[in-house]
CSV table of C-alpha atoms in Angstrom, one decimal:
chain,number,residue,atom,x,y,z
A,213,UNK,CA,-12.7,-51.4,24.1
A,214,UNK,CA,-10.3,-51.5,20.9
A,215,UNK,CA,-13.6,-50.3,19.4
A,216,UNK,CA,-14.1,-47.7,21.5
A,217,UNK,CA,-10.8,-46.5,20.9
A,218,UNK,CA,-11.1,-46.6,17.3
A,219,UNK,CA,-14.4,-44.2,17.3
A,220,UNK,CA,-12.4,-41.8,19.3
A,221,UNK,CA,-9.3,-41.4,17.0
A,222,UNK,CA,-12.0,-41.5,14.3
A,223,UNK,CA,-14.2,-38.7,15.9
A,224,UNK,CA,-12.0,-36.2,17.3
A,225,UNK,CA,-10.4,-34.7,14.3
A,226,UNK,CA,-14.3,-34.6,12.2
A,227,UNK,CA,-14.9,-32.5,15.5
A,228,UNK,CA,-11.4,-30.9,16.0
A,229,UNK,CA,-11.5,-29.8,12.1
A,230,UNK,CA,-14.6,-27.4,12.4
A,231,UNK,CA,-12.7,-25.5,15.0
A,232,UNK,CA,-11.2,-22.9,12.3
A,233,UNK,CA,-14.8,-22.2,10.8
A,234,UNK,CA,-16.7,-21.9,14.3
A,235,UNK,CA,-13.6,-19.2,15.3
A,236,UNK,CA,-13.6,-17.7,12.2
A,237,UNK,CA,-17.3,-17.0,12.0
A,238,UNK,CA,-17.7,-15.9,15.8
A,239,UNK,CA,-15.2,-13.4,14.7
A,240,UNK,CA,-17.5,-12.2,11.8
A,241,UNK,CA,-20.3,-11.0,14.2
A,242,UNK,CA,-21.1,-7.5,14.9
A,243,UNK,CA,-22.6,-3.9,14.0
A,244,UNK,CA,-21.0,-2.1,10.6
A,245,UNK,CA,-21.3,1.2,10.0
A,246,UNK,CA,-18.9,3.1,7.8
A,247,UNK,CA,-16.7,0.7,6.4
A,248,UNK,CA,-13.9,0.7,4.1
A,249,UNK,CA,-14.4,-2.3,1.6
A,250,UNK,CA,-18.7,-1.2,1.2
A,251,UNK,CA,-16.9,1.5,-0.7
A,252,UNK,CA,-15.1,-0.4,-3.0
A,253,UNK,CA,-18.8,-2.1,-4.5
A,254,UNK,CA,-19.5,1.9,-6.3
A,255,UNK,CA,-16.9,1.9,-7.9
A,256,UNK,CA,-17.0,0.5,-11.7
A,257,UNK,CA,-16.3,1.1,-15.2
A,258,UNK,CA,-19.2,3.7,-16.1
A,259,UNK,CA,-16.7,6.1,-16.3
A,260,UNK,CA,-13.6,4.3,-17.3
A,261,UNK,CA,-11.0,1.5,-16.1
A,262,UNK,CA,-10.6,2.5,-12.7
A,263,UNK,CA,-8.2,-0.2,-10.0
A,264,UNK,CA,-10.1,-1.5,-7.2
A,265,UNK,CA,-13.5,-1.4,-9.8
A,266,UNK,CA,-13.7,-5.2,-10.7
A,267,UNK,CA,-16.2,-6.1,-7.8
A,268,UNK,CA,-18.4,-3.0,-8.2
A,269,UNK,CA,-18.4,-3.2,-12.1
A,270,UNK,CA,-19.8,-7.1,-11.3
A,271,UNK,CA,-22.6,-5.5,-9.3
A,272,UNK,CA,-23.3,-2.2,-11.5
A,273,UNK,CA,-26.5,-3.7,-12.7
A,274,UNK,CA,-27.5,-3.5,-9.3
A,275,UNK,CA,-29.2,0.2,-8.7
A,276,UNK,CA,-29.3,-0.1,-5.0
A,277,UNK,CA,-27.6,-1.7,-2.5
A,278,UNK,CA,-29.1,-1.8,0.6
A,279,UNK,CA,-27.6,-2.5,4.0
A,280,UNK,CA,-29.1,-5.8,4.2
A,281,UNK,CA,-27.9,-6.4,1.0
A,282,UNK,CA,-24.4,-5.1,0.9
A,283,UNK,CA,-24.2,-7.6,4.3
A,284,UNK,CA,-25.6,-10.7,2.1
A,285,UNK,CA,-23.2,-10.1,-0.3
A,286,UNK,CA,-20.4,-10.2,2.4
A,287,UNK,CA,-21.7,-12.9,3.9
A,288,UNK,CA,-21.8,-15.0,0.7
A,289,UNK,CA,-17.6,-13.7,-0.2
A,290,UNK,CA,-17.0,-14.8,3.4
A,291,UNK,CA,-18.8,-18.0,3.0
A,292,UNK,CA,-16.9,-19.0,-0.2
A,293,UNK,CA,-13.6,-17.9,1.5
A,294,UNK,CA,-14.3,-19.9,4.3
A,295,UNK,CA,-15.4,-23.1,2.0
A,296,UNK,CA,-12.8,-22.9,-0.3
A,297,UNK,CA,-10.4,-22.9,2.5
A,298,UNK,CA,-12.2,-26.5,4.1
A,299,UNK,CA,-12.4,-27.7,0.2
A,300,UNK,CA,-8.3,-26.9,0.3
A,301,UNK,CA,-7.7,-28.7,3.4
A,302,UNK,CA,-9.9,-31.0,3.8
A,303,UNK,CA,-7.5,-33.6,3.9
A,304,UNK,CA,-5.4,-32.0,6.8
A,305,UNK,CA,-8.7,-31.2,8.8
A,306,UNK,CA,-10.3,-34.4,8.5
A,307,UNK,CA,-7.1,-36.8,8.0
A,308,UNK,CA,-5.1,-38.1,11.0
A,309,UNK,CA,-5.4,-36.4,14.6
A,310,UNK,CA,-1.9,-35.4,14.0
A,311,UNK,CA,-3.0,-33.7,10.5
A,312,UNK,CA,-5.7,-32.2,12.0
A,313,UNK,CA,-4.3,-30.4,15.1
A,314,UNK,CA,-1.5,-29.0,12.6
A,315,UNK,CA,-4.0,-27.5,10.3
A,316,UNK,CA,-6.3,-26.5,13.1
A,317,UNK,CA,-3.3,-24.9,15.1
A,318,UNK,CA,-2.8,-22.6,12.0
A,319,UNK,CA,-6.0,-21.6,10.2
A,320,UNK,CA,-7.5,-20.7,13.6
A,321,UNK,CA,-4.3,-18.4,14.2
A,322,UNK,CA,-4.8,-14.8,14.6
A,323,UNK,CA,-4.2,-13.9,10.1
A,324,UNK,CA,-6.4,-16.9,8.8
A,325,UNK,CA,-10.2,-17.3,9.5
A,326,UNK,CA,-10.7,-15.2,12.5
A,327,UNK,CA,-8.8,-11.9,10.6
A,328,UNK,CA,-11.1,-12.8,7.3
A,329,UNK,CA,-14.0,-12.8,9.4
A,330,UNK,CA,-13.3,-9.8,11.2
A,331,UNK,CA,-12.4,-8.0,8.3
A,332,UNK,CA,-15.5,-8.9,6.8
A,333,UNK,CA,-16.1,-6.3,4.0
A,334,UNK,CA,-12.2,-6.0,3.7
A,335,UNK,CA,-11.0,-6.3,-0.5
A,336,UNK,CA,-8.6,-8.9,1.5
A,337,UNK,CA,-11.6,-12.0,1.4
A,338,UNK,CA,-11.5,-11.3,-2.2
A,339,UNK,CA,-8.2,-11.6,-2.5
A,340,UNK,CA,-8.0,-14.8,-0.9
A,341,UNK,CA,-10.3,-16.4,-2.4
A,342,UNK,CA,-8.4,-15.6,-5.6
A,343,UNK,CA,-5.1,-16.7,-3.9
A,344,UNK,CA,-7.0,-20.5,-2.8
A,345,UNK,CA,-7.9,-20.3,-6.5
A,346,UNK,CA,-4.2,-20.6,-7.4
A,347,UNK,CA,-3.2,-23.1,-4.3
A,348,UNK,CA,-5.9,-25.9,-5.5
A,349,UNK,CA,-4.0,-25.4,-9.2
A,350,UNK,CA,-0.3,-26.3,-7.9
A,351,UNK,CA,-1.3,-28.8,-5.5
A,352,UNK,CA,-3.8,-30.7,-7.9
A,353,UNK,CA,-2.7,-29.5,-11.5
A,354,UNK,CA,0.6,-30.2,-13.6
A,355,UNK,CA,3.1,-27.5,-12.7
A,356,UNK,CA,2.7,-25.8,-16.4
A,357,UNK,CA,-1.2,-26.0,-16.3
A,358,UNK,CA,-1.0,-24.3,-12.9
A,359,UNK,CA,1.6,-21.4,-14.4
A,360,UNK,CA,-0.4,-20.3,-16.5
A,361,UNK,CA,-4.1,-20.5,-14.8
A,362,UNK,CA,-2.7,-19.2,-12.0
A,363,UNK,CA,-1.4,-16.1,-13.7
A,364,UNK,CA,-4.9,-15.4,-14.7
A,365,UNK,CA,-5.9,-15.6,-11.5
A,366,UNK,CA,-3.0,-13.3,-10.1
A,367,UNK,CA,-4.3,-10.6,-13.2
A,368,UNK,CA,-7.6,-10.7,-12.0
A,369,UNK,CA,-6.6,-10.5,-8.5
A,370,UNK,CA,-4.6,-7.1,-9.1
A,371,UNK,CA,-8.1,-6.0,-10.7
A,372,UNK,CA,-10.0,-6.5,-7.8
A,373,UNK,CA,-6.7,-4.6,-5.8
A,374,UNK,CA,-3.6,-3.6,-6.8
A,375,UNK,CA,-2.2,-4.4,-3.4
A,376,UNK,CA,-2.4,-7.6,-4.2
A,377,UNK,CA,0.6,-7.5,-6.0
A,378,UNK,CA,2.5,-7.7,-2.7
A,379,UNK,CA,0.2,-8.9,0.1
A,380,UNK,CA,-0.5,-12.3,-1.8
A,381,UNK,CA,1.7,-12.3,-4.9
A,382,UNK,CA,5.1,-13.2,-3.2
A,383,UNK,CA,3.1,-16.7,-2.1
A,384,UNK,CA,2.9,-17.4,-5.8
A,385,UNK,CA,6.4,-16.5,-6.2
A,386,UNK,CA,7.8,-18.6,-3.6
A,387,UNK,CA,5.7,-21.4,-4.9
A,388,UNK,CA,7.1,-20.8,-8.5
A,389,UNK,CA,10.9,-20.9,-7.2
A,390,UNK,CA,10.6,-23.9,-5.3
A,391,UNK,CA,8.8,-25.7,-8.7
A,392,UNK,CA,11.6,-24.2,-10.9
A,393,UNK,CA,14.6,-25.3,-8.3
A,394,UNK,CA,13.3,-28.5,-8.4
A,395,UNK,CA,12.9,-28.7,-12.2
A,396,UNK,CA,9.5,-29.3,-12.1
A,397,UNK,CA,8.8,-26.1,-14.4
A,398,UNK,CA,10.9,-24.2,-16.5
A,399,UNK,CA,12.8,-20.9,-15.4
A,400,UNK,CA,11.6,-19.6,-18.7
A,401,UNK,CA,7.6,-20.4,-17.5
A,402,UNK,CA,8.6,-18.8,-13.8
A,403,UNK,CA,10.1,-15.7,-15.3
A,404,UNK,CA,7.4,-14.9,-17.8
A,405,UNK,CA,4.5,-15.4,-14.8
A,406,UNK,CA,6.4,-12.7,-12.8
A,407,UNK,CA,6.5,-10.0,-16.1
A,408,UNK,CA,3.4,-10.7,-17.5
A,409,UNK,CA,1.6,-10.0,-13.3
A,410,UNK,CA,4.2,-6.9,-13.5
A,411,UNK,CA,3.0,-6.1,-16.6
A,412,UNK,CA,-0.3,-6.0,-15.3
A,413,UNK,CA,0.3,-4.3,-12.2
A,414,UNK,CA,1.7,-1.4,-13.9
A,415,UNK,CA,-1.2,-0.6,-16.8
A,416,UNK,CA,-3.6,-1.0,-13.6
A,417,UNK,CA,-1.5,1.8,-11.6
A,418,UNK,CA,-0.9,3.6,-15.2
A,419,UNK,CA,-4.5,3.8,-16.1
A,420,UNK,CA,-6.6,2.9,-13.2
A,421,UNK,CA,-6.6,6.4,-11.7
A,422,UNK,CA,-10.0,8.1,-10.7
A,423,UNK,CA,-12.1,9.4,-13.9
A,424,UNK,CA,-13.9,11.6,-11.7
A,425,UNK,CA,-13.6,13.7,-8.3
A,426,UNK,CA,-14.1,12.5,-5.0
A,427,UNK,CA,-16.9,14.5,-4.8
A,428,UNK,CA,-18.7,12.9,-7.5
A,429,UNK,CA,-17.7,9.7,-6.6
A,430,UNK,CA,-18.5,9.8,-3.1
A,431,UNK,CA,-22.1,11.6,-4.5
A,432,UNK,CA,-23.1,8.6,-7.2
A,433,UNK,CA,-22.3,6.2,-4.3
A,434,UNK,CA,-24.7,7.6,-1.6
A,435,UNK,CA,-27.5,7.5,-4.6
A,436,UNK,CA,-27.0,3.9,-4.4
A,437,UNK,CA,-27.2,2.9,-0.7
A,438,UNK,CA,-28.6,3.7,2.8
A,439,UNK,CA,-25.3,2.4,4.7
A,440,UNK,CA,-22.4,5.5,5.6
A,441,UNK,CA,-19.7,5.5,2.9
A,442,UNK,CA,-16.2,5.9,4.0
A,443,UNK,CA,-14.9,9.0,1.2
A,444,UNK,CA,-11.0,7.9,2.0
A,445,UNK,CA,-11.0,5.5,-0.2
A,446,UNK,CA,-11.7,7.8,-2.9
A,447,UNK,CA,-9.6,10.6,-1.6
A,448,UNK,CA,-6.6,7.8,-1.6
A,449,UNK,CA,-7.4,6.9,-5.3
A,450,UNK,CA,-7.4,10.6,-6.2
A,451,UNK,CA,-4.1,11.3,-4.7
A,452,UNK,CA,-0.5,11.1,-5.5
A,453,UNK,CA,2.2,8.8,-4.3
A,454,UNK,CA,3.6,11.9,-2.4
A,455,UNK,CA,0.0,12.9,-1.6
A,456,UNK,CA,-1.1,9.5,-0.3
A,457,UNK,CA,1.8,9.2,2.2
A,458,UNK,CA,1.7,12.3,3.7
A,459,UNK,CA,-2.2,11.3,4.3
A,460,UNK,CA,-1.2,8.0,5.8
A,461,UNK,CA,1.6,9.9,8.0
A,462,UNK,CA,-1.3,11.9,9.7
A,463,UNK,CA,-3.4,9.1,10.1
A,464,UNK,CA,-0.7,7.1,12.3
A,465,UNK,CA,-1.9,8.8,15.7
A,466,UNK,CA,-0.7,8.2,18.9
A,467,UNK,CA,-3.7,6.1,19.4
A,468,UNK,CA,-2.8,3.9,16.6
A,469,UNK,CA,0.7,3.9,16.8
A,470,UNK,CA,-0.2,3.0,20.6
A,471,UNK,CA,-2.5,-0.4,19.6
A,472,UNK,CA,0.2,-1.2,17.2
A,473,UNK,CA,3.3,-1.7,19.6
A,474,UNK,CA,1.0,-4.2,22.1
A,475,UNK,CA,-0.2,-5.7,18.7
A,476,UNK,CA,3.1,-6.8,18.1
A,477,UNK,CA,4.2,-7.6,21.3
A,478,UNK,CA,1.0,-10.3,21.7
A,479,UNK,CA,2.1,-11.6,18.6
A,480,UNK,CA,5.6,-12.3,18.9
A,481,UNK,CA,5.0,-16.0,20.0
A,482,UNK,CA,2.5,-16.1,16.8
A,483,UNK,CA,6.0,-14.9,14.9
A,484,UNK,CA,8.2,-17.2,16.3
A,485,UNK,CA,5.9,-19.7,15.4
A,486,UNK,CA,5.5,-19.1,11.8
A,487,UNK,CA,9.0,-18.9,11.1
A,488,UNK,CA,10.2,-22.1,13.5
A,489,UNK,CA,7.3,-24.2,11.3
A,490,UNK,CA,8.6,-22.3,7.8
A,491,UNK,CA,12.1,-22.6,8.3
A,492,UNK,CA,11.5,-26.0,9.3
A,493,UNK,CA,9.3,-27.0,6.3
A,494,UNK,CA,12.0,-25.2,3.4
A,495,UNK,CA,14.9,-27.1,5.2
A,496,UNK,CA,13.5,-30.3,5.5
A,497,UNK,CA,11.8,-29.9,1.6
A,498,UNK,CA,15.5,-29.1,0.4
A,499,UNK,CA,15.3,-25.1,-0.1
A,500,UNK,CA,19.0,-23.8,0.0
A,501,UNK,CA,19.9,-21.3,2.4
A,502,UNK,CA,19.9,-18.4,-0.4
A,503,UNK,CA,16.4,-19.9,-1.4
A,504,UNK,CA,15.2,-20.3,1.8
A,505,UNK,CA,16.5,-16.3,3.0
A,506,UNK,CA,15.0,-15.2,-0.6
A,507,UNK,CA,11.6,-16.8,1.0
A,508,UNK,CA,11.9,-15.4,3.8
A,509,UNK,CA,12.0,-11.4,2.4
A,510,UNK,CA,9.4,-12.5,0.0
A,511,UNK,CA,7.1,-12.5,3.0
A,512,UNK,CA,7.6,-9.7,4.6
A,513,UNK,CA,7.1,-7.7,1.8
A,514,UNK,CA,3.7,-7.2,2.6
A,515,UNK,CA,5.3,-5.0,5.4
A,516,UNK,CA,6.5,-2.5,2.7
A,517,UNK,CA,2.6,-1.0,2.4
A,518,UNK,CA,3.0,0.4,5.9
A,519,UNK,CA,4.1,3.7,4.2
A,520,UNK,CA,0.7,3.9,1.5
A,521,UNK,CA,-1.3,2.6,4.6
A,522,UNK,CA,-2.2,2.5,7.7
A,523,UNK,CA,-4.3,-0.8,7.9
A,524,UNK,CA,-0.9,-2.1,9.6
A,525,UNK,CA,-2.2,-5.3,10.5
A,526,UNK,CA,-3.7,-5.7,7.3
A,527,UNK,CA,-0.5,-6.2,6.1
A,528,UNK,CA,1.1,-7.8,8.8
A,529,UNK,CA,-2.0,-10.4,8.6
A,530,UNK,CA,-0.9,-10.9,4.6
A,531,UNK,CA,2.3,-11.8,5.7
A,532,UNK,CA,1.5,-14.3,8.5
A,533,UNK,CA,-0.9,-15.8,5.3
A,534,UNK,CA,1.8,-16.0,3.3
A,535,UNK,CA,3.7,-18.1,5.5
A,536,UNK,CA,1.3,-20.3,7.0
A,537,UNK,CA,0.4,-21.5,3.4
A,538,UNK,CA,3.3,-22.2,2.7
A,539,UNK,CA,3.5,-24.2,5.6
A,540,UNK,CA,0.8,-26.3,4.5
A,541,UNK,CA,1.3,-26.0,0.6
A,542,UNK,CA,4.6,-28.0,1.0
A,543,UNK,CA,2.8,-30.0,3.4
A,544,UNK,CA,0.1,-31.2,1.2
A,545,UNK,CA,2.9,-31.8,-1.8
A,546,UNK,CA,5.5,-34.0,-0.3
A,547,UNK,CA,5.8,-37.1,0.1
A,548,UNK,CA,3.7,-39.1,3.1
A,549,UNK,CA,7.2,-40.2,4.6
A,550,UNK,CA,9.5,-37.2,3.8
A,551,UNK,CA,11.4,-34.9,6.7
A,552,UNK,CA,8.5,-32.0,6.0
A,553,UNK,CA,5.5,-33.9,6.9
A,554,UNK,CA,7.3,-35.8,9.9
A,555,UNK,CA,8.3,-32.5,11.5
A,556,UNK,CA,5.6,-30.5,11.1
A,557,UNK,CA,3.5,-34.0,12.6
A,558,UNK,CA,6.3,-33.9,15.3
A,559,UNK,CA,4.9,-30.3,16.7
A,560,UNK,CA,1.1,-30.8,16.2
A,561,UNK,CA,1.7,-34.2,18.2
A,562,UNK,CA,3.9,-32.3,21.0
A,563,UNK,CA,3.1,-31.7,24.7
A,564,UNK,CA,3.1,-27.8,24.2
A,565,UNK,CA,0.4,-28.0,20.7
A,566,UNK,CA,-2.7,-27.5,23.4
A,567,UNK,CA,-0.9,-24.1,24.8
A,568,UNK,CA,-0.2,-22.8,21.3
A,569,UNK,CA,-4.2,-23.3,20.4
A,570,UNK,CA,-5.1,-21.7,23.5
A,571,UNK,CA,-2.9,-18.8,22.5
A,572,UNK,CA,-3.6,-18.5,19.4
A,573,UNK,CA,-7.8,-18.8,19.7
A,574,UNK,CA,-7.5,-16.3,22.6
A,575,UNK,CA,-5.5,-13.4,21.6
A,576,UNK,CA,-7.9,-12.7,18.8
A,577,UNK,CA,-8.1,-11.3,15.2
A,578,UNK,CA,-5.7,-8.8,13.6
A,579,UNK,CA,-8.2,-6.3,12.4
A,580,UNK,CA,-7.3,-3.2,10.6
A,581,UNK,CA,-5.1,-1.3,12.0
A,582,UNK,CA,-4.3,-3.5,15.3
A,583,UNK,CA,-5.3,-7.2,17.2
A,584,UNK,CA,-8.6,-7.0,18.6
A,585,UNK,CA,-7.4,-7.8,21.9
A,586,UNK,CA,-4.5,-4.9,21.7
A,587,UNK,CA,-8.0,-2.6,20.8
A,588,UNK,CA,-9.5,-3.4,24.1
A,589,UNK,CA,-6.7,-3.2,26.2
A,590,UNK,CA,-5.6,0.3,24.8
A,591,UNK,CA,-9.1,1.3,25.4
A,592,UNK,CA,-9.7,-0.7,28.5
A,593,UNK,CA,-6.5,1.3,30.4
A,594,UNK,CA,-7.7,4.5,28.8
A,595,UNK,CA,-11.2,4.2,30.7
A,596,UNK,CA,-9.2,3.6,33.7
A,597,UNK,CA,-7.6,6.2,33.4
């Protein structure tokens, strides 16, 4: 019986821990047509530095990209997201039943593996496979080591998208803070990440402009593929500041504006969640209440890209990533027996942590521009209607 016991403690978090990768690639079937992130692969250097061109300069040598093709290629970013992520975590998924529900809990959440499937083509799996780059180096490298590779990484991450910058870069800078406060790296070393990725950031917006029309650009891409291209994108990089937002101001219709308000109401548990664990996890890891608020506006940052956007949840799924690896980045680097691991263990060992799964597995991706269960509802009552 003991036995017995011991196989089922032993066997339910190696099944458990798969939960996160089945959800997440469920959520990564379906048809594509035009999509936003196959237009990305035509653009490259032929004509100049251009931002966004990293991934299509990598596949320039490529004359054709087929559908079947362009869908192996997302399959195989997708793939290595989703590996990476278990590689990461493996620890968490496959450790203790308590470990495992935690990390199950919030990688199957509505921003991690379900949004990167969803998103599929999305520059976003990119950019997160860049940003796992930079966890594995401050959990497994020294913190000086993991300065500077990671500041590569950040670099080469604003020339895949300059968004990057803040969707994904406040992560880095929370992580840097917490090394400095804690002496663990120099201020000089934190400091001099943040100019040289600002640094960056700026010759990318400076000189990555569009070399050539939209017209053009739209015309050498069609040459090179049999699946719709979506010319926005191109349009958008052609454009002002001033011209871009008074784009994205039409493009918030009622219809969108409509999918974002129940968007946000499903995921104000999924909120509260995030910042009960987070605030939890900074207090118990010694954050002071100026570092911990500091933090805290770090992540919503992502927010601020509402005005050059309107791929809301796009953003509001960067922020809820921010957070939750956080979550588990101080998770994974303190102590077995300190106040962070126990109360983070205390929740995912709770009565309520089988309701908050259920939640969270059911109320779906964050797409684009809204939750995939706000979509269907908005269009559901519209039918009805």
């Amino acid at each position: 019986m003991v036995n017995g016991s011991h196989l089922e403690d032993r066997t339910t978090p190696a099944l458990l821990g798969w939960a996160p990768l089945l959800v997440g690639a469920v959520s990564s079937y379906g048809g594509i047509a035009f999509n936003y992130g196959f237009a990305l692969y035509f653009l490259d250097y032929r004509h100049g530095f251009v931002k966004r061109g990293l991934e299509g300069e990598l596949l320039s040598g490529v004359a054709f990209l087929s559908r079947g093709s362009l869908l192996a290629i997302e399959y195989i970013f997708l793939a290595i997201a989703f590996a990476m992520t278990y590689f990461v975590f493996r620890g968490m998924l496959f450790g203790t039943l308590s470990e495992c529900k935690l990390a199950v809990a919030l990688l199957s959440a509505p921003a991690l593996l379900p949004h990167l499937g969803f998103m599929f083509a999305q520059p976003d799996v990119t950019l997160y496979i860049l940003l796992l780059g930079c966890i594995v180096l401050f959990v497994r490298a020294s913190p000086g080591i993991a300065a500077v590779a990671s500041c590569l990484l950040c670099c080469v991450a604003l020339l895949a998208h300059e968004a990057f910058c803040l969707m994904f870069y406040p992560l880095i800078v929370a992580i840097l803070w917490h090394l400095c406060a804690r002496k663990r790296l120099p201020w000089l070393a934190g400091v001099a990440h943040v100019l040289v990725v600002a640094a960056v950031f700026a010759a990318v917006m400076h000189w990555g402009g569009l070399k050539i029309s939209p017209d053009a650009m739209l015309h050498e891409a069609r040459a090179r593929t049999d699946v719709g291209v979506e010319r926005q994108v191109y349009d958008v990089m052609a454009s002002s500041l001033a011209e871009q937002r008074a784009l994205v101001r039409h493009m918030y219709t009622p219809g969108v504006l409509r999918v974002l308000v129940l968007t946000v109401l499903l995921s104000v548990p999924y909120f509260a969640l995030l910042v009960r664990l987070l605030h939890g996890a900074m207090r118990d890891a010694g954050f002071g209440r100026m570092q911990r608020l500091g933090t805290a506006i770090l992540f919503v940052s992502p927010l601020l890209l509402c005005a050059l956007g309107h791929d809301t949840t796009r953003w509001i799924g960067a922020m809820c990533i921010d957070a939750t690896l956080m979550v588990l980045y101080l998770y994974l680097t303190e102590s077995k027996d300190s106040a962070t691991r126990r109360s983070l263990l205390d929740w995912a060992s709770g009565p309520s942590f089988l309701m908050w799964l259920v939640y969270l597995i059911a109320v779906g991706p964050y797409g684009a521009t809204g939750m995939r269960t706000a979509e269907q509802m908005v269009e559901t009552w519209f039918r009805s209607n």
